[in-house]
Amino acid sequence: MFTAMQVVQVAALIVILLALLTLFCAIDLIVDVKKKGQDISGRVVVKWLFLSYSRFFYPSGAESSAPKKGKDAGKKEEMEKSGHVSAMHGETVPEEKSTDGTKSTKKKKELKIKDLVKIFLDVKKPLLRFINDVMCNLRFRSCRCAVTFGLPDPADTGVLCGFLFGIFGSLRHYRQNFSYFLEPRFDDKMLDIELIADVRVRIYRFIFIFLRFALDRGVLRTGWLLVRTYR
């Protein structure tokens, strides 16, 4: 028989072993998702050692609309019946009294323009460094992304197009096996996405990256400014 101390020691060793395996063993993330209109289909697979978790997405079918309509109709009929019953009994709904005179409302705090500029200047350098470090430590086996987009205002579509080309061009610079296709639509409002990616991650590589970003002086100043403003 094991003593209580031996059981605790074995449990502690198991926990430490699982923690080390989680930190150092590779985690594979496979994403194959397509969004067209309001429908989303595809799959997301996470693999770790001999374990695997899958999540599938299916487009919404027309057959699910019929039961929903019947259910909504039943709810409407039930509400009408309850309305007739309450009218027969002469029930009245009490009105809520306003408490504006008794309770003092706090003025909502907002950041000023100079505060937003200060946040941008403080966070810009560590944020770019954080994104750069994350992208360098992600192993893309394959990645392909196709985006068709359009905003109500064609000018906003053009601005978004330049922004996306800058982001995807930077990703292409870091990962040669990353390919993308962007198609702006200036005459229609839409967003269609097709993403296929196979990424390998090792968590221990991101611990120092996250600590370096979180403990940066600019990030700490920004965090204190937000807490002081919205507390």
C-alpha positions as a Markdown table, in Angstrom:
| # | Residue | x | y | z |
|---|---|---|---|---|
| 1 | Met | 0.0 | 0.0 | 0.0 |
| 2 | Phe | 1.1 | 3.5 | -0.8 |
| 3 | Thr | 1.2 | 6.0 | 2.0 |
| 4 | Ala | -0.4 | 9.5 | 1.6 |
| 5 | Met | 3.0 | 11.1 | 1.1 |
| 6 | Gln | 3.9 | 8.7 | -1.7 |
| 7 | Val | 0.5 | 9.4 | -3.4 |
| 8 | Val | 1.1 | 13.1 | -3.2 |
| 9 | Gln | 4.6 | 12.7 | -4.7 |
| 10 | Val | 3.4 | 10.6 | -7.5 |
| 11 | Ala | 0.6 | 13.1 | -8.3 |
| 12 | Ala | 3.1 | 15.9 | -8.3 |
| 13 | Leu | 5.4 | 14.1 | -10.6 |
| 14 | Ile | 2.5 | 13.4 | -13.0 |
| 15 | Val | 1.5 | 17.1 | -13.0 |
| 16 | Ile | 5.1 | 18.2 | -13.6 |
| 17 | Leu | 5.5 | 15.7 | -16.5 |
| 18 | Leu | 2.2 | 16.8 | -18.1 |
| 19 | Ala | 3.3 | 20.5 | -17.8 |
| 20 | Leu | 6.7 | 19.7 | -19.4 |
| 21 | Leu | 5.0 | 17.8 | -22.2 |
| 22 | Thr | 2.6 | 20.6 | -22.8 |
| 23 | Leu | 5.4 | 23.2 | -22.9 |
| 24 | Phe | 7.9 | 21.3 | -25.0 |
| 25 | Cys | 5.9 | 18.9 | -27.2 |
| 26 | Ala | 4.7 | 20.2 | -30.5 |
| 27 | Ile | 1.0 | 21.2 | -31.0 |
| 28 | Asp | -0.2 | 20.9 | -34.6 |
| 29 | Leu | -3.1 | 23.2 | -35.7 |
| 30 | Ile | -4.9 | 22.4 | -38.9 |
| 31 | Val | -7.5 | 24.9 | -40.2 |
| 32 | Asp | -9.6 | 24.5 | -43.3 |
| 33 | Val | -12.4 | 27.0 | -43.1 |
| 34 | Lys | -14.5 | 28.7 | -45.8 |
| 35 | Lys | -16.9 | 31.6 | -45.2 |
| 36 | Lys | -19.2 | 32.6 | -48.1 |
| 37 | Gly | -22.1 | 34.9 | -47.3 |
| 38 | Gln | -23.6 | 33.9 | -44.0 |
| 39 | Asp | -22.5 | 30.3 | -44.2 |
| 40 | Ile | -19.3 | 28.9 | -42.6 |
| 41 | Ser | -18.0 | 25.5 | -43.3 |
| 42 | Gly | -14.8 | 23.6 | -42.7 |
| 43 | Arg | -12.9 | 22.0 | -39.9 |
| 44 | Val | -10.4 | 22.8 | -37.1 |
| 45 | Val | -8.1 | 20.0 | -35.9 |
| 46 | Val | -5.7 | 20.2 | -32.9 |
| 47 | Lys | -3.2 | 17.4 | -32.4 |
| 48 | Trp | -0.9 | 16.9 | -29.4 |
| 49 | Leu | 1.1 | 13.7 | -29.0 |
| 50 | Phe | -1.4 | 10.9 | -29.6 |
| 51 | Leu | -4.4 | 13.1 | -28.8 |
| 52 | Ser | -6.6 | 14.8 | -31.4 |
| 53 | Tyr | -9.5 | 17.2 | -31.2 |
| 54 | Ser | -11.6 | 18.1 | -34.2 |
| 55 | Arg | -14.4 | 20.6 | -34.7 |
| 56 | Phe | -16.4 | 20.7 | -37.9 |
| 57 | Phe | -18.5 | 23.5 | -39.2 |
| 58 | Tyr | -21.5 | 23.0 | -41.5 |
| 59 | Pro | -23.4 | 25.6 | -43.5 |
| 60 | Ser | -26.9 | 26.3 | -42.2 |
| 61 | Gly | -29.5 | 24.3 | -44.2 |
| 62 | Ala | -32.9 | 25.3 | -45.3 |
| 63 | Glu | -34.5 | 22.4 | -43.5 |
| 64 | Ser | -33.8 | 23.9 | -40.1 |
| 65 | Ser | -35.8 | 27.0 | -40.9 |
| 66 | Ala | -39.2 | 25.1 | -41.0 |
| 67 | Pro | -39.1 | 23.9 | -37.3 |
| 68 | Lys | -37.9 | 27.3 | -36.3 |
| 69 | Lys | -40.9 | 29.0 | -38.0 |
| 70 | Gly | -43.3 | 26.6 | -36.3 |
| 71 | Lys | -41.7 | 27.2 | -33.0 |
| 72 | Asp | -41.9 | 31.0 | -33.4 |
| 73 | Ala | -45.5 | 30.7 | -34.5 |
| 74 | Gly | -46.3 | 28.6 | -31.4 |
| 75 | Lys | -44.6 | 31.2 | -29.2 |
| 76 | Lys | -46.6 | 34.0 | -30.8 |
| 77 | Glu | -49.9 | 32.1 | -30.3 |
| 78 | Glu | -49.0 | 31.4 | -26.7 |
| 79 | Met | -48.2 | 35.1 | -26.1 |
| 80 | Glu | -51.5 | 36.1 | -27.6 |
| 81 | Lys | -53.4 | 33.7 | -25.4 |
| 82 | Ser | -51.6 | 34.9 | -22.3 |
| 83 | Gly | -52.4 | 38.5 | -23.4 |
| 84 | His | -56.1 | 37.6 | -23.6 |
| 85 | Val | -56.1 | 35.9 | -20.2 |
| 86 | Ser | -54.4 | 38.9 | -18.6 |
| 87 | Ala | -56.9 | 41.2 | -20.3 |
| 88 | Met | -59.8 | 39.2 | -19.0 |
| 89 | His | -58.6 | 39.3 | -15.4 |
| 90 | Gly | -57.9 | 43.0 | -15.7 |
| 91 | Glu | -54.2 | 42.7 | -14.8 |
| 92 | Thr | -52.0 | 45.8 | -15.2 |
| 93 | Val | -48.3 | 45.9 | -15.6 |
| 94 | Pro | -46.7 | 48.1 | -13.0 |
| 95 | Glu | -44.5 | 50.9 | -14.5 |
| 96 | Glu | -41.0 | 51.2 | -13.3 |
| 97 | Lys | -40.4 | 54.4 | -11.4 |
| 98 | Ser | -37.5 | 56.6 | -12.5 |
| 99 | Thr | -34.7 | 56.8 | -10.0 |
| 100 | Asp | -32.8 | 59.6 | -11.8 |
| 101 | Gly | -33.5 | 62.0 | -8.9 |
| 102 | Thr | -32.3 | 59.7 | -6.2 |
| 103 | Lys | -29.3 | 58.1 | -7.8 |
| 104 | Ser | -26.3 | 60.1 | -9.0 |
| 105 | Thr | -24.9 | 58.8 | -12.2 |
| 106 | Lys | -21.2 | 58.7 | -12.7 |
| 107 | Lys | -19.8 | 60.6 | -15.7 |
| 108 | Lys | -18.4 | 58.2 | -18.2 |
| 109 | Lys | -14.7 | 58.6 | -18.5 |
| 110 | Glu | -13.1 | 58.7 | -22.0 |
| 111 | Leu | -9.6 | 58.9 | -23.3 |
| 112 | Lys | -8.5 | 62.2 | -24.8 |
| 113 | Ile | -6.7 | 62.6 | -28.1 |
| 114 | Lys | -3.4 | 63.2 | -26.4 |
| 115 | Asp | -3.9 | 60.0 | -24.4 |
| 116 | Leu | -4.5 | 58.0 | -27.6 |
| 117 | Val | -1.4 | 59.4 | -29.2 |
| 118 | Lys | 0.6 | 58.6 | -26.1 |
| 119 | Ile | -0.8 | 55.0 | -26.1 |
| 120 | Phe | 0.1 | 54.6 | -29.8 |
| 121 | Leu | 3.7 | 55.8 | -29.3 |
| 122 | Asp | 4.2 | 53.7 | -26.2 |
| 123 | Val | 2.8 | 50.5 | -27.7 |
| 124 | Lys | 3.9 | 50.7 | -31.3 |
| 125 | Lys | 7.5 | 49.5 | -30.9 |
| 126 | Pro | 6.9 | 46.6 | -28.4 |
| 127 | Leu | 3.8 | 45.5 | -30.4 |
| 128 | Leu | 5.6 | 45.3 | -33.7 |
| 129 | Arg | 8.4 | 43.4 | -31.9 |
| 130 | Phe | 5.9 | 41.1 | -30.3 |
| 131 | Ile | 4.3 | 40.3 | -33.7 |
| 132 | Asn | 7.7 | 39.8 | -35.3 |
| 133 | Asp | 8.8 | 37.4 | -32.6 |
| 134 | Val | 5.5 | 35.4 | -32.7 |
| 135 | Met | 5.8 | 35.0 | -36.5 |
| 136 | Cys | 9.4 | 33.9 | -36.3 |
| 137 | Asn | 8.5 | 31.1 | -33.8 |
| 138 | Leu | 5.5 | 29.8 | -35.7 |
| 139 | Arg | 6.2 | 27.0 | -38.1 |
| 140 | Phe | 4.0 | 27.2 | -41.1 |
| 141 | Arg | 4.0 | 23.9 | -43.0 |
| 142 | Ser | 1.5 | 25.3 | -45.4 |
| 143 | Cys | -0.8 | 28.3 | -45.4 |
| 144 | Arg | -3.1 | 29.8 | -48.0 |
| 145 | Cys | -5.6 | 32.5 | -47.6 |
| 146 | Ala | -8.1 | 34.0 | -50.1 |
| 147 | Val | -10.2 | 37.1 | -49.1 |
| 148 | Thr | -12.9 | 38.8 | -51.2 |
| 149 | Phe | -14.1 | 41.9 | -49.4 |
| 150 | Gly | -16.1 | 45.1 | -50.0 |
| 151 | Leu | -17.3 | 48.0 | -47.8 |
| 152 | Pro | -20.3 | 50.3 | -48.4 |
| 153 | Asp | -18.0 | 53.2 | -49.2 |
| 154 | Pro | -15.5 | 52.5 | -52.0 |
| 155 | Ala | -13.0 | 54.8 | -50.4 |
| 156 | Asp | -13.0 | 52.7 | -47.3 |
| 157 | Thr | -12.6 | 49.6 | -49.4 |
| 158 | Gly | -9.5 | 51.1 | -51.0 |
| 159 | Val | -8.0 | 52.0 | -47.5 |
| 160 | Leu | -8.7 | 48.4 | -46.3 |
| 161 | Cys | -7.2 | 47.0 | -49.4 |
| 162 | Gly | -3.9 | 48.8 | -48.8 |
| 163 | Phe | -3.9 | 47.8 | -45.2 |
| 164 | Leu | -4.5 | 44.1 | -46.0 |
| 165 | Phe | -1.9 | 44.1 | -48.7 |
| 166 | Gly | 0.6 | 45.5 | -46.2 |
| 167 | Ile | -0.1 | 42.8 | -43.6 |
| 168 | Phe | -0.2 | 39.9 | -46.0 |
| 169 | Gly | 2.9 | 41.1 | -47.8 |
| 170 | Ser | 4.7 | 41.2 | -44.4 |
| 171 | Leu | 3.6 | 37.6 | -43.7 |
| 172 | Arg | 4.8 | 36.6 | -47.1 |
| 173 | His | 8.2 | 38.1 | -46.3 |
| 174 | Tyr | 8.5 | 36.0 | -43.1 |
| 175 | Arg | 7.1 | 32.8 | -44.5 |
| 176 | Gln | 7.8 | 31.8 | -48.1 |
| 177 | Asn | 5.2 | 28.9 | -48.1 |
| 178 | Phe | 2.5 | 31.4 | -47.3 |
| 179 | Ser | 0.3 | 32.4 | -50.3 |
| 180 | Tyr | -2.6 | 34.8 | -50.4 |
| 181 | Phe | -5.2 | 36.2 | -52.8 |
| 182 | Leu | -7.0 | 39.5 | -52.2 |
| 183 | Glu | -10.0 | 40.6 | -54.3 |
| 184 | Pro | -11.5 | 44.0 | -53.4 |
| 185 | Arg | -15.1 | 44.6 | -54.5 |
| 186 | Phe | -15.8 | 48.4 | -54.8 |
| 187 | Asp | -19.5 | 47.9 | -55.9 |
| 188 | Asp | -20.7 | 45.5 | -53.2 |
| 189 | Lys | -20.6 | 45.0 | -49.5 |
| 190 | Met | -19.3 | 41.5 | -48.8 |
| 191 | Leu | -16.7 | 39.4 | -46.9 |
| 192 | Asp | -15.8 | 35.9 | -48.2 |
| 193 | Ile | -12.8 | 34.1 | -46.7 |
| 194 | Glu | -11.1 | 30.8 | -47.5 |
| 195 | Leu | -8.3 | 29.8 | -45.1 |
| 196 | Ile | -6.2 | 26.6 | -45.3 |
| 197 | Ala | -3.3 | 26.4 | -42.8 |
| 198 | Asp | -1.1 | 23.8 | -41.1 |
| 199 | Val | 0.8 | 25.3 | -38.2 |
| 200 | Arg | 3.1 | 23.7 | -35.6 |
| 201 | Val | 3.5 | 25.5 | -32.2 |
| 202 | Arg | 5.8 | 24.9 | -29.2 |
| 203 | Ile | 4.4 | 26.8 | -26.2 |
| 204 | Tyr | 7.8 | 27.3 | -24.4 |
| 205 | Arg | 9.0 | 29.5 | -27.2 |
| 206 | Phe | 6.3 | 32.1 | -26.5 |
| 207 | Ile | 6.8 | 32.4 | -22.7 |
| 208 | Phe | 9.7 | 34.8 | -23.0 |
| 209 | Ile | 8.1 | 36.7 | -25.9 |
| 210 | Phe | 4.9 | 37.3 | -23.8 |
| 211 | Leu | 6.9 | 38.3 | -20.7 |
| 212 | Arg | 9.1 | 40.7 | -22.7 |
| 213 | Phe | 6.0 | 42.4 | -24.2 |
| 214 | Ala | 4.0 | 42.5 | -20.9 |
| 215 | Leu | 6.9 | 43.9 | -18.9 |
| 216 | Asp | 7.8 | 46.6 | -21.4 |
| 217 | Arg | 7.8 | 50.1 | -19.9 |
| 218 | Gly | 5.5 | 51.4 | -22.6 |
| 219 | Val | 3.0 | 48.6 | -22.2 |
| 220 | Leu | 3.0 | 49.0 | -18.4 |
| 221 | Arg | 2.4 | 52.8 | -18.8 |
| 222 | Thr | -0.5 | 52.1 | -21.1 |
| 223 | Gly | -2.0 | 49.5 | -18.8 |
| 224 | Trp | -1.8 | 51.9 | -15.9 |
| 225 | Leu | -3.4 | 54.7 | -17.9 |
| 226 | Leu | -6.3 | 52.4 | -18.9 |
| 227 | Val | -6.8 | 51.2 | -15.4 |
| 228 | Arg | -6.7 | 54.8 | -14.0 |
| 229 | Thr | -9.2 | 56.0 | -16.7 |
| 230 | Tyr | -11.8 | 53.2 | -16.5 |
| 231 | Arg | -11.6 | 52.1 | -12.9 |
